[in-house]
Amino acid sequence: MNFQRLWDKGIAPHPAVIEFTTGNEKQTDLQLAGWDIAGSLAHVIMLAKAGLITDSEKKELMNALHSLFEKYLKGGFVIEEGVEDIHSQVEKELSDMIGPSGRKVHTGRSRNDQVLLDIRLFTRAAIDNLAGTTHNLFNRLISLSNQYREILLPGYTHMQPAMVSSFGLWFGGYAEALTDDLLLLSAAGKLNNRNPLGTAAGYGTTLPVDRSMTTALLGFEDMIYNSVYSGINRGKVESAVASALASLGNTLAKFSMDICLFMTTEFRFIEFPDDLITGSSIMPQKKNPDVFELVRAKCNLIQSLPAQVSMIINNLPSGYNRDLQLLKQLIFNGFDEIIPCVEILTFMLGEIKIRRNILDNPQYNSIFSTEEVNRMVRNGIPFRDAYMAVSGILKNGSFLRTMTSDYTHEGSIGNLCNDRIAERESEIMKSFNSIPVKELVERLMKHL
Ligand code: ARG
């Protein structure tokens, strides 16, 4: 029996074909190892319940899968030379360990629903992990917003000084942006949290598999019912995940751009301790924001993910197509790239230094002019007349600002509503509650 390829029927494929179609799949697939084992455990429990394997075969298979999982936890699990993918490796090891029973594990499933399942389980955990990391950044931004709520900043439109803003408003604005990014992540998580196992190659199986059972065993919210849709669904979920990553990437890139700008000599609104900035090999005075520049570039690249996913799935017919394999690397890399960006921003913000009294500079006098207009409006002067009057005063150079802060409406510098933003965020965070792989395997082993 040749276990190198699950589809081996006696004609050896040319090595060049194997090499090209496998590419660097093995490294990608290794990240699915724990989930492949967990999924196989659930499948085996179901096969026994459906009478497709005996109780003793179930025990043998479960024990073998468990020892494989322990090997994986110890870091000893590898995809061997000549073995095509993670699914083949798991089946090979089972057959090596327990012989004929091992060769029953693939009963009623295809690699198509198996890889779908592995990706769903992997993505579920990756989403929760990213949400947890983003939650830390959110907390940091909200607390900076509260801490510096009184410190004023010029607010810009068209990159021209426009209105009075504050550090409270600026930090809090990005915190609220993260709540939307988390909401998108949560929505992608909901699309993802459906069980594809049992749809086999994309057209079901004549064996009486119990799909409700594996759905419950693996902690899915529901199943993907239609077997054809289960196949078409690959790429659709990835597209939702890519959009959520892109949205978060957009927030982080824009925030990093603001920081780069606010750190310039011309702005000098903020600074960071010397050990967090970088220098130049030729210009001794340089204080460079390399961290934020790299976050900006990485997160800009992440914003191309939805387009890349769409390039792969666009115009594919229904049913499995090997093109889909490339989605794994895209999405896995997306998570791998964005998490360190969120982490480094959280870390850097812990050390940010804020300049006070920025608005004391008379160059910002004119940004108080809208407040002056509103003062007249409150005294009964029609808005247009007040606007014209203040423009005249500005034109003849006699505008004197009155420092006020009578902003009271929700979402303004005088009423940031950070508590309400935080409430919304913690509501969204409740949806990220998946079971870590170790816990899932322990839970499944109770069915031995
Ligand atoms: N590596 C493959 C993928 O990720 C596994 C599924 C293979 N299925 C097949 N019919 N060749 O898509």
Coordinates of C-alpha atoms and ligand atoms in Angstrom, one line a residue:
M1 CA 0.0 0.0 0.0
N2 CA 1.4 3.4 -1.0
F3 CA 0.5 6.1 1.4
Q4 CA 2.4 8.9 -0.3
R5 CA -0.7 9.9 -2.2
L6 CA -4.2 9.3 -1.1
W7 CA -5.2 9.1 -4.7
D8 CA -2.5 6.6 -5.8
K9 CA -3.9 4.0 -8.2
G10 CA -0.7 2.5 -9.4
I11 CA 0.5 5.1 -12.0
A12 CA 3.3 7.2 -10.5
P13 CA 2.8 10.9 -11.3
H14 CA 5.9 12.7 -12.7
P15 CA 7.9 14.3 -9.8
A16 CA 7.8 17.7 -11.6
V17 CA 4.0 17.6 -11.4
I18 CA 4.0 16.6 -7.7
E19 CA 6.6 19.3 -6.9
F20 CA 4.7 22.0 -8.7
T21 CA 1.3 21.2 -7.3
T22 CA 2.6 20.8 -3.8
G23 CA 4.8 24.0 -3.8
N24 CA 5.3 25.3 -0.3
E25 CA 2.0 23.8 0.8
K26 CA 3.6 21.7 3.4
Q27 CA 4.6 24.6 5.6
T28 CA 1.1 26.0 5.3
D29 CA -0.5 22.7 5.9
L30 CA 1.5 22.1 9.1
Q31 CA -0.4 24.9 10.7
L32 CA -3.5 22.8 10.2
A33 CA -2.1 19.7 11.9
G34 CA -3.8 20.0 15.3
W35 CA -7.1 20.9 13.6
D36 CA -6.9 18.0 11.2
I37 CA -6.4 15.6 14.1
A38 CA -9.3 17.2 16.0
G39 CA -11.6 17.0 13.0
S40 CA -10.6 13.4 12.4
L41 CA -11.5 12.5 16.0
A42 CA -15.0 14.0 15.6
H43 CA -15.3 12.1 12.3
V44 CA -14.3 8.8 13.9
I45 CA -16.7 9.3 16.8
M46 CA -19.5 9.8 14.2
L47 CA -18.5 6.9 12.1
A48 CA -18.9 4.5 15.0
K49 CA -22.2 6.0 16.0
A50 CA -23.4 5.6 12.4
G51 CA -22.2 1.9 12.5
L52 CA -19.6 2.5 9.8
I53 CA -16.8 1.3 12.0
T54 CA -16.9 -0.9 15.1
D55 CA -16.4 0.3 18.7
S56 CA -13.0 -1.3 18.9
E57 CA -11.9 0.3 15.7
K58 CA -13.1 3.6 17.0
K59 CA -11.1 3.1 20.2
E60 CA -8.0 2.2 18.3
L61 CA -8.4 5.2 16.0
M62 CA -9.1 7.6 18.8
N63 CA -6.1 6.5 20.8
A64 CA -3.9 6.7 17.8
L65 CA -5.1 10.1 16.9
H66 CA -4.6 11.2 20.5
S67 CA -1.0 10.0 20.5
L68 CA -0.5 11.9 17.2
F69 CA -1.9 15.0 18.8
E70 CA 0.6 14.6 21.7
K71 CA 3.4 14.3 19.2
Y72 CA 2.1 17.5 17.5
L73 CA 2.0 19.4 20.8
K74 CA 5.6 18.4 21.5
G75 CA 6.5 19.8 18.1
G76 CA 7.5 16.4 16.7
F77 CA 4.8 16.3 13.9
V78 CA 6.2 16.7 10.4
I79 CA 4.9 16.1 6.9
E80 CA 7.4 13.6 5.5
E81 CA 9.3 13.7 2.3
G82 CA 7.1 12.4 -0.5
V83 CA 3.9 12.9 1.5
E84 CA 1.6 15.4 -0.3
D85 CA -0.3 17.2 2.5
I86 CA -1.4 17.2 6.1
H87 CA -4.4 15.0 5.4
S88 CA -2.2 12.3 3.8
Q89 CA 0.3 12.5 6.6
V90 CA -2.3 12.0 9.3
E91 CA -3.7 9.0 7.5
K92 CA -0.3 7.5 6.8
E93 CA 0.7 7.8 10.5
L94 CA -2.6 6.1 11.6
S95 CA -2.0 3.3 9.1
D96 CA 1.6 2.9 10.3
M97 CA 0.4 2.7 13.9
I98 CA -2.7 0.6 13.7
G99 CA -2.8 -0.9 10.2
P100 CA -6.3 -1.8 8.7
S101 CA -8.3 0.3 11.2
G102 CA -6.1 3.3 10.3
R103 CA -7.1 2.9 6.7
K104 CA -10.8 3.4 7.7
V105 CA -10.4 7.0 8.8
H106 CA -11.2 8.4 5.4
T107 CA -14.6 6.6 5.2
G108 CA -17.3 8.9 4.0
R109 CA -15.1 12.0 3.6
S110 CA -13.0 13.6 0.9
R111 CA -9.9 15.8 1.2
N112 CA -12.2 18.5 -0.1
D113 CA -14.5 18.6 3.0
Q114 CA -11.5 17.7 5.2
V115 CA -9.5 20.7 4.1
L116 CA -12.6 22.9 4.3
L117 CA -13.1 21.7 7.9
D118 CA -9.4 22.3 8.9
I119 CA -9.5 25.8 7.5
R120 CA -12.8 26.6 9.2
L121 CA -11.4 25.4 12.6
F122 CA -8.0 27.2 12.0
T123 CA -9.8 30.5 11.0
R124 CA -12.1 30.3 14.0
A125 CA -9.1 30.3 16.4
A126 CA -7.1 32.8 14.3
I127 CA -10.1 35.3 14.3
D128 CA -10.4 35.0 18.1
N129 CA -6.7 35.5 18.6
L130 CA -6.7 38.6 16.4
A131 CA -9.7 39.9 18.2
G132 CA -8.0 39.5 21.6
T133 CA -4.9 41.3 20.3
T134 CA -7.0 44.1 18.9
H135 CA -8.9 44.4 22.2
N136 CA -5.6 45.3 23.9
L137 CA -5.0 48.1 21.4
F138 CA -8.6 49.3 21.8
N139 CA -8.1 49.5 25.6
R140 CA -4.9 51.4 25.2
L141 CA -6.5 53.9 22.9
I142 CA -9.5 54.4 25.1
S143 CA -7.4 55.0 28.1
L144 CA -5.2 57.4 26.3
S145 CA -8.3 59.2 25.1
N146 CA -9.5 59.5 28.7
Q147 CA -6.1 60.5 30.0
Y148 CA -5.6 63.3 27.5
R149 CA -9.2 64.4 27.0
E150 CA -8.4 68.0 28.0
I151 CA -5.4 68.4 25.7
L152 CA -6.3 70.3 22.5
L153 CA -5.1 69.7 19.0
P154 CA -5.8 71.4 15.7
G155 CA -8.1 69.4 13.6
Y156 CA -7.5 69.4 9.9
T157 CA -9.6 69.2 6.7
H158 CA -7.8 69.3 3.3
M159 CA -4.7 69.2 5.5
Q160 CA -5.4 72.8 6.5
P161 CA -6.1 73.7 10.1
A162 CA -9.9 73.6 10.5
M163 CA -11.4 73.3 13.9
V164 CA -10.4 72.6 17.5
S165 CA -9.8 68.9 18.2
S166 CA -8.2 67.1 21.1
F167 CA -6.1 64.1 21.9
G168 CA -9.2 62.7 23.5
L169 CA -11.1 62.9 20.2
W170 CA -8.1 61.6 18.1
F171 CA -7.3 58.6 20.2
G172 CA -11.0 57.8 20.8
G173 CA -11.8 58.1 17.1
Y174 CA -9.4 55.3 16.3
A175 CA -10.7 53.2 19.3
E176 CA -14.2 53.5 17.8
A177 CA -12.9 52.5 14.4
L178 CA -11.6 49.3 16.0
T179 CA -15.1 48.5 17.2
D180 CA -16.2 48.4 13.5
D181 CA -13.2 46.4 12.5
L182 CA -14.0 43.9 15.3
L183 CA -17.7 43.8 14.2
L184 CA -16.5 42.9 10.7
L185 CA -14.2 40.3 12.1
S186 CA -17.1 38.9 14.2
A187 CA -19.3 38.7 11.1
A188 CA -16.6 36.9 9.2
G189 CA -16.3 34.6 12.2
K190 CA -20.1 33.9 12.0
L191 CA -19.9 33.0 8.3
N192 CA -16.9 30.8 9.1
N193 CA -18.5 29.0 12.1
R194 CA -20.4 26.4 10.0
N195 CA -19.5 22.8 9.6
P196 CA -18.6 21.6 6.1
L197 CA -17.7 18.0 7.2
G198 CA -19.8 15.3 5.5
T199 CA -20.2 17.1 2.2
A200 CA -17.3 15.0 1.0
A201 CA -16.0 16.0 -2.5
G202 CA -18.9 18.5 -2.8
Y203 CA -21.7 16.2 -3.6
G204 CA -22.3 14.3 -0.4
T205 CA -21.9 10.5 0.2
T206 CA -24.1 7.4 0.0
L207 CA -22.9 6.5 3.5
P208 CA -25.2 7.5 6.3
V209 CA -22.9 10.1 7.9
D210 CA -24.4 12.1 10.8
R211 CA -23.6 15.7 10.1
S212 CA -25.5 17.2 13.0
M213 CA -23.4 15.1 15.3
T214 CA -20.0 16.3 14.0
T215 CA -21.4 19.9 14.0
A216 CA -22.1 19.6 17.7
L217 CA -18.9 17.7 18.5
L218 CA -16.8 20.4 16.9
G219 CA -18.6 23.3 18.5
F220 CA -19.9 24.8 15.2
E221 CA -22.9 27.1 15.4
D222 CA -24.5 25.4 12.4
M223 CA -23.6 23.4 9.3
I224 CA -23.3 24.3 5.7
Y225 CA -26.3 22.2 4.5
N226 CA -26.0 22.1 0.7
S227 CA -23.0 20.0 -0.4
V228 CA -22.4 22.1 -3.5
Y229 CA -22.6 25.3 -1.5
S230 CA -20.0 23.8 0.9
G231 CA -17.5 23.8 -2.0
I232 CA -18.5 27.3 -3.3
N233 CA -18.2 28.5 0.2
R234 CA -14.4 28.1 0.1
G235 CA -13.3 31.6 -1.0
K236 CA -16.5 33.3 0.1
V237 CA -15.6 33.0 3.8
E238 CA -12.0 33.9 2.9
S239 CA -13.3 37.0 1.2
A240 CA -15.2 38.0 4.3
V241 CA -12.1 37.4 6.4
A242 CA -9.9 39.3 4.0
S243 CA -12.3 42.3 4.1
A244 CA -12.2 42.3 7.9
L245 CA -8.4 42.2 7.9
A246 CA -8.3 44.9 5.3
S247 CA -10.6 47.1 7.3
L248 CA -8.4 46.7 10.4
G249 CA -5.4 47.3 8.2
N250 CA -6.9 50.5 7.0
T251 CA -7.4 51.7 10.6
L252 CA -3.8 50.9 11.5
A253 CA -2.3 52.4 8.4
K254 CA -4.2 55.6 8.8
F255 CA -3.3 55.9 12.4
S256 CA 0.4 55.2 11.6
M257 CA 0.2 57.9 9.0
D258 CA -1.1 60.4 11.5
I259 CA 1.7 59.5 13.9
C260 CA 4.4 59.9 11.2
L261 CA 2.9 63.4 10.5
F262 CA 2.5 64.4 14.1
M263 CA 6.1 63.4 14.8
T264 CA 7.6 65.7 12.2
T265 CA 9.5 68.8 13.2
E266 CA 6.8 70.9 11.6
F267 CA 4.0 69.4 13.8
R268 CA 5.8 68.2 16.9
F269 CA 2.5 67.1 18.5
I270 CA 3.9 63.9 19.9
E271 CA 7.2 62.1 20.5
F272 CA 8.5 58.7 21.5
P273 CA 11.5 57.9 23.8
D274 CA 14.8 57.6 22.0
D275 CA 15.0 53.9 22.3
L276 CA 11.8 53.5 20.3
I277 CA 12.8 55.5 17.3
T278 CA 15.5 54.9 14.8
G279 CA 18.4 57.0 13.5
S280 CA 20.2 57.6 10.3
S281 CA 23.7 56.3 9.3
I282 CA 24.7 59.7 7.9
M283 CA 22.5 62.4 9.5
P284 CA 23.1 62.5 13.3
Q285 CA 20.0 64.5 14.1
K286 CA 17.5 62.1 12.6
K287 CA 14.7 60.6 14.7
N288 CA 12.8 58.3 12.4
P289 CA 9.4 56.7 12.9
D290 CA 10.4 53.4 11.2
V291 CA 8.0 51.3 13.2
F292 CA 5.0 53.4 12.1
E293 CA 6.2 53.5 8.5
L294 CA 6.4 49.7 8.4
V295 CA 3.0 49.3 10.0
R296 CA 1.7 51.7 7.3
A297 CA 3.2 49.7 4.4
K298 CA 2.3 46.3 5.8
C299 CA -1.2 47.3 6.5
N300 CA -1.6 48.9 3.1
L301 CA -0.5 45.6 1.6
I302 CA -3.1 43.8 3.7
Q303 CA -5.7 46.0 2.2
S304 CA -5.0 44.3 -1.1
L305 CA -6.1 40.9 0.3
P306 CA -9.7 41.1 -0.8
A307 CA -8.6 41.8 -4.3
Q308 CA -6.2 38.9 -4.3
V309 CA -8.9 36.5 -2.9
S310 CA -11.3 37.7 -5.6
M311 CA -8.6 37.1 -8.3
I312 CA -8.4 33.5 -7.2
I313 CA -12.1 32.7 -6.9
N314 CA -13.4 34.9 -9.7
N315 CA -15.0 32.9 -12.6
L316 CA -14.2 29.5 -11.0
P317 CA -17.0 27.0 -11.8
S318 CA -18.7 25.3 -8.8
G319 CA -17.1 22.2 -7.5
Y320 CA -13.6 21.8 -6.2
N321 CA -10.8 23.4 -8.2
R322 CA -7.1 23.2 -7.2
D323 CA -6.9 27.1 -7.5
L324 CA -8.6 27.2 -4.1
Q325 CA -5.5 25.7 -2.5
L326 CA -3.7 29.1 -2.8
L327 CA -6.3 30.8 -0.6
K328 CA -4.8 29.2 2.5
Q329 CA -1.4 31.0 2.2
L330 CA -3.1 34.3 1.5
I331 CA -5.3 34.2 4.6
F332 CA -2.8 32.6 6.9
N333 CA -0.1 35.2 5.9
G334 CA -2.7 37.9 6.4
F335 CA -3.2 36.9 10.1
D336 CA 0.6 36.5 10.5
E337 CA 1.3 40.0 9.2
I338 CA -1.4 41.9 10.9
I339 CA -1.0 40.6 14.5
P340 CA 2.5 41.9 15.0
C341 CA 1.3 45.3 13.7
V342 CA -1.4 45.5 16.3
E343 CA 1.0 44.4 19.0
I344 CA 3.7 46.8 18.2
L345 CA 1.2 49.7 18.0
T346 CA -0.1 48.8 21.5
F347 CA 3.4 48.6 22.8
M348 CA 4.5 52.0 21.2
L349 CA 1.4 53.8 22.5
G350 CA 2.4 52.8 26.0
E351 CA 5.4 55.2 25.6
I352 CA 3.8 58.1 23.6
K353 CA 4.6 61.6 24.8
I354 CA 2.0 64.3 24.2
R355 CA 2.9 68.0 23.8
R356 CA 0.6 70.3 25.7
N357 CA -0.4 73.9 24.8
I358 CA -0.1 73.2 21.1
L359 CA -2.9 75.7 20.4
D360 CA -1.1 78.5 22.2
N361 CA 0.7 79.1 18.9
P362 CA -1.0 82.1 17.3
Q363 CA -0.9 80.3 13.9
Y364 CA -3.9 78.4 15.1
N365 CA -6.0 81.4 16.1
S366 CA -8.2 81.1 13.1
I367 CA -9.5 77.6 14.0
F368 CA -11.5 79.3 16.7
S369 CA -13.5 81.3 14.2
T370 CA -16.3 78.8 13.8
E371 CA -16.8 78.8 17.5
E372 CA -17.0 82.6 17.3
V373 CA -19.7 82.3 14.6
N374 CA -21.6 79.9 16.8
R375 CA -21.4 82.3 19.8
M376 CA -23.1 84.9 17.6
V377 CA -25.7 82.4 16.5
R378 CA -26.5 81.6 20.1
N379 CA -27.2 85.3 20.6
G380 CA -29.8 85.2 17.9
I381 CA -27.8 86.4 14.8
P382 CA -28.7 84.3 11.7
F383 CA -25.9 81.9 10.9
R384 CA -25.1 83.4 7.4
D385 CA -24.8 86.9 8.9
A386 CA -22.5 85.7 11.7
Y387 CA -20.4 83.8 9.2
M388 CA -20.0 87.0 7.1
A389 CA -19.2 89.1 10.1
V390 CA -16.5 86.7 11.4
S391 CA -15.0 86.4 7.8
G392 CA -14.7 90.2 7.8
I393 CA -13.0 90.3 11.2
L394 CA -10.6 87.6 10.0
K395 CA -9.9 89.5 6.8
N396 CA -8.9 92.7 8.5
G397 CA -6.7 90.8 10.9
S398 CA -8.5 91.8 14.1
F399 CA -9.8 88.4 15.0
L400 CA -9.2 87.6 18.7
R401 CA -9.9 84.1 19.7
T402 CA -11.8 83.2 22.8
M403 CA -10.6 79.8 24.2
T404 CA -13.7 77.9 24.9
S405 CA -14.6 74.3 25.1
D406 CA -18.4 74.4 25.1
Y407 CA -18.8 71.3 23.1
T408 CA -21.5 69.2 24.7
H409 CA -23.0 67.0 22.1
E410 CA -22.3 63.2 21.9
G411 CA -19.0 62.5 20.2
S412 CA -17.5 66.0 20.6
I413 CA -14.4 67.0 22.5
G414 CA -16.5 67.9 25.6
N415 CA -18.5 64.7 25.5
L416 CA -16.4 61.8 24.1
C417 CA -18.9 59.0 25.0
N418 CA -15.9 56.7 25.6
D419 CA -18.0 54.6 28.0
R420 CA -20.5 53.9 25.4
I421 CA -17.9 53.0 22.8
A422 CA -16.3 50.6 25.3
E423 CA -19.7 49.0 26.0
R424 CA -20.2 48.4 22.3
E425 CA -16.7 46.9 22.1
S426 CA -17.3 44.5 25.0
E427 CA -20.6 43.4 23.5
I428 CA -18.8 42.5 20.2
M429 CA -16.0 40.8 22.1
K430 CA -18.4 38.3 23.5
S431 CA -18.8 36.7 20.1
F432 CA -15.1 35.6 20.1
N433 CA -15.4 32.5 22.3
S434 CA -14.2 29.5 20.3
I435 CA -12.6 26.4 21.9
P436 CA -8.7 26.2 21.7
V437 CA -7.5 23.1 19.9
K438 CA -6.2 21.4 23.1
E439 CA -9.5 21.8 24.8
L440 CA -11.4 20.6 21.8
V441 CA -9.3 17.4 21.6
E442 CA -9.7 16.8 25.4
R443 CA -13.4 17.3 25.0
L444 CA -13.6 14.8 22.1
M445 CA -11.5 12.2 23.9
K446 CA -14.3 12.0 26.5
H447 CA -16.2 10.1 23.8
L448 CA -13.7 7.2 23.9
Ligands
ARG1 N1 -4.2 20.9 -0.7 C1 -5.5 20.8 -1.2 C2 -6.2 22.2 -1.0 O1 -5.9 22.9 -0.1 C3 -6.3 19.8 -0.5 C4 -7.5 19.3 -1.2 C5 -7.1 18.5 -2.3 N2 -8.3 18.0 -3.0 C6 -8.2 17.6 -4.3 N3 -9.3 17.2 -4.9 N4 -7.1 17.6 -5.0 O2 -7.1 22.5 -1.7

